[in-house]
Structure formats: structure tokens, C-alpha cells
Amino acid sequence: MDSGIDVIRHSENVMGTVVSFAVVPGNSPARAAAAAVESACAVLHEADRTFSTWDPQSPVSRLRRGAASLSDLPAEVAGVLEFCESARKASAGWFDPWAIEGGVDPTGLVKGWAVDQAVAVLREAGMDAAMVNGGGDVAVFGVPAPGQGWRIGIRHPWRAGSLAAIVVATGAVATSGSYERGSHLLNPFTGDLASKAASATVTGPSLALADALATALAVGGDEVLAIVAGLDGYAGYLIRPDGTEADTGNVAFAS
């Protein structure tokens, strides 16, 4: 864990990716800030143990194959599935973990949910501000410095090392697209592998919901963009497979 005068930075390998932290402790002692980051990492590892679909003995794997019921599992599982149902309704069915072969799979939402929990730990510990980046899905609070916002780059889908856009985040930013896992994007209405966006980004107050909506936007394209536009506090930006772009008109692009 690296610390400076104004920010503490840390990277954690968890949930199949690298989660990076940038924490502004403010008046909190460095030791307290380090402890808060450690607690936030513990939350991520617990989420990984609970929701891993690769571990056959994880609670969610046992649920998927019918070896356990919800009442046998940690309460977090039922809570996340309730969130999945809310996301399915919010996306008009374009995000549907129950359409996955092999049983319900909350993977498309759970990383964002876990990062939200980690950010909540940092906030409750009294940190002034923080950014937690879970492999491109980002949640923030506060500001990194007076008069500045958290600037989040959106990777260009085809130009390696280039950014398609930069947004100023006040809550969450989630991005999905064919450049990262296009062959795994499932149209829940047809069961076919499909993507109508090379890159799909959703911003809003909840990273869990933004994560689910970004997956839906990558699959449904402009139809889902219109849905996102109608959700209070959320915004969407997509790059179509032909390279043209569209957004909901309320994305906080950096000037």
C-alpha cells in the first residue's frame, strides 16, 4: 500500500480482476485510512467467496445446481438476487440473470455491488473521498482535491491505449462492450449471443445498477439507451459497431 500526503493508493487482486483504490483520508490518520482500505478489501474477498461461479462450493454455485436453497445461504445472496430482479425490471428485461444457462448467474451485477459495499466501508470510516476501480467499473465519493472531480476515462473499443471519452464522476461509472467480452453477451429474449454496442457506459448513483444497465446497453443498443434516459439519475453513452456514437444527453463529459 502506497501513501502520500494527500492520497493512499492500493491495488488488490480479487474477483478475477485488479481492484484499485485511491483514498483521500482528510483528517483521518494514515493508520486509520490503511485499516479502512483493508476492511474494504475484506468485503471484496467475501463477495468473491460467496458469488464465485468458478468455485463449485461457493454459495451461489450450490444454489445454481440445486444443492442449496436461499434459506441455507448467506443473506447477501438473497439481497443480490433481489437487486438483480430490480435491475431486470429497470432494464425492461435486457438484463436477466435468470436467462443464463445453468441457473441464475448474478455475475453481471455482483462486481458492481461488491465495489459499492467497499466504497460504503470507506465512507463510514470517515474518509474524505475515494475512488474504487473494479476492473473498469468505478465508484467514487467526495472529490480528489478542492474544485476537482474524479475524471474517469472510457477505453476506446478499437484503438489500443486510447480513450473514447472522459467523464467526471460523482457516483458510479460502468462500461461493457464487445471489445472485452462480446462473445459472452447474451440476448435474454432470443438466447443468442449478440451485441449492438462496441462500448456501452452507464453512470449513476449505484454501481450495481449501472453495471447491470451497461451490460443491457451493450446487448440492446439504442433501445436500451432510451430506457436509461428515462431512469432518474442515470445516463448512458454508447459506441455502435459501425463507430457512430450516441448518448442520453446528460452524460457529464469532461470539457
mmCIF file of C-alpha atoms in Angstrom, residues 50-51 74-88 97 104-114 208-209:
data_model
loop_
_atom_site.group_PDB
_atom_site.id
_atom_site.type_symbol
_atom_site.label_atom_id
_atom_site.label_comp_id
_atom_site.label_asym_id
_atom_site.label_seq_id
_atom_site.Cartn_x
_atom_site.Cartn_y
_atom_site.Cartn_z
ATOM 1 C CA THR A 50 -19.887 -16.018 -1.890
ATOM 2 C CA PHE A 51 -20.640 -15.316 -5.546
ATOM 3 C CA PRO A 74 -25.816 -16.091 3.482
ATOM 4 C CA ALA A 75 -28.402 -13.305 3.484
ATOM 5 C CA GLU A 76 -26.298 -11.410 0.933
ATOM 6 C CA VAL A 77 -27.273 -13.932 -1.748
ATOM 7 C CA ALA A 78 -30.982 -13.197 -1.410
ATOM 8 C CA GLY A 79 -30.213 -9.478 -1.290
ATOM 9 C CA VAL A 80 -28.211 -9.571 -4.514
ATOM 10 C CA LEU A 81 -30.894 -11.629 -6.269
ATOM 11 C CA GLU A 82 -33.483 -9.048 -5.216
ATOM 12 C CA PHE A 83 -31.216 -6.383 -6.709
ATOM 13 C CA CYS A 84 -30.972 -8.485 -9.890
ATOM 14 C CA GLU A 85 -34.758 -8.572 -10.127
ATOM 15 C CA SER A 86 -34.873 -4.783 -9.711
ATOM 16 C CA ALA A 87 -32.265 -4.421 -12.470
ATOM 17 C CA ARG A 88 -34.232 -6.757 -14.728
ATOM 18 C CA PRO A 97 -29.529 -13.297 -14.849
ATOM 19 C CA VAL A 104 -29.324 -17.806 -12.099
ATOM 20 C CA ASP A 105 -25.988 -16.032 -12.528
ATOM 21 C CA PRO A 106 -25.602 -12.594 -10.901
ATOM 22 C CA THR A 107 -22.109 -12.083 -12.359
ATOM 23 C CA GLY A 108 -23.248 -9.136 -14.488
ATOM 24 C CA LEU A 109 -24.130 -7.151 -11.378
ATOM 25 C CA VAL A 110 -22.237 -8.562 -8.427
ATOM 26 C CA LYS A 111 -18.871 -6.913 -9.080
ATOM 27 C CA GLY A 112 -20.527 -3.509 -9.085
ATOM 28 C CA TRP A 113 -22.472 -4.453 -5.971
ATOM 29 C CA ALA A 114 -19.275 -5.520 -4.193
ATOM 30 C CA ALA A 208 -24.515 -2.316 -9.081
ATOM 31 C CA LEU A 209 -27.362 -0.970 -11.217
#
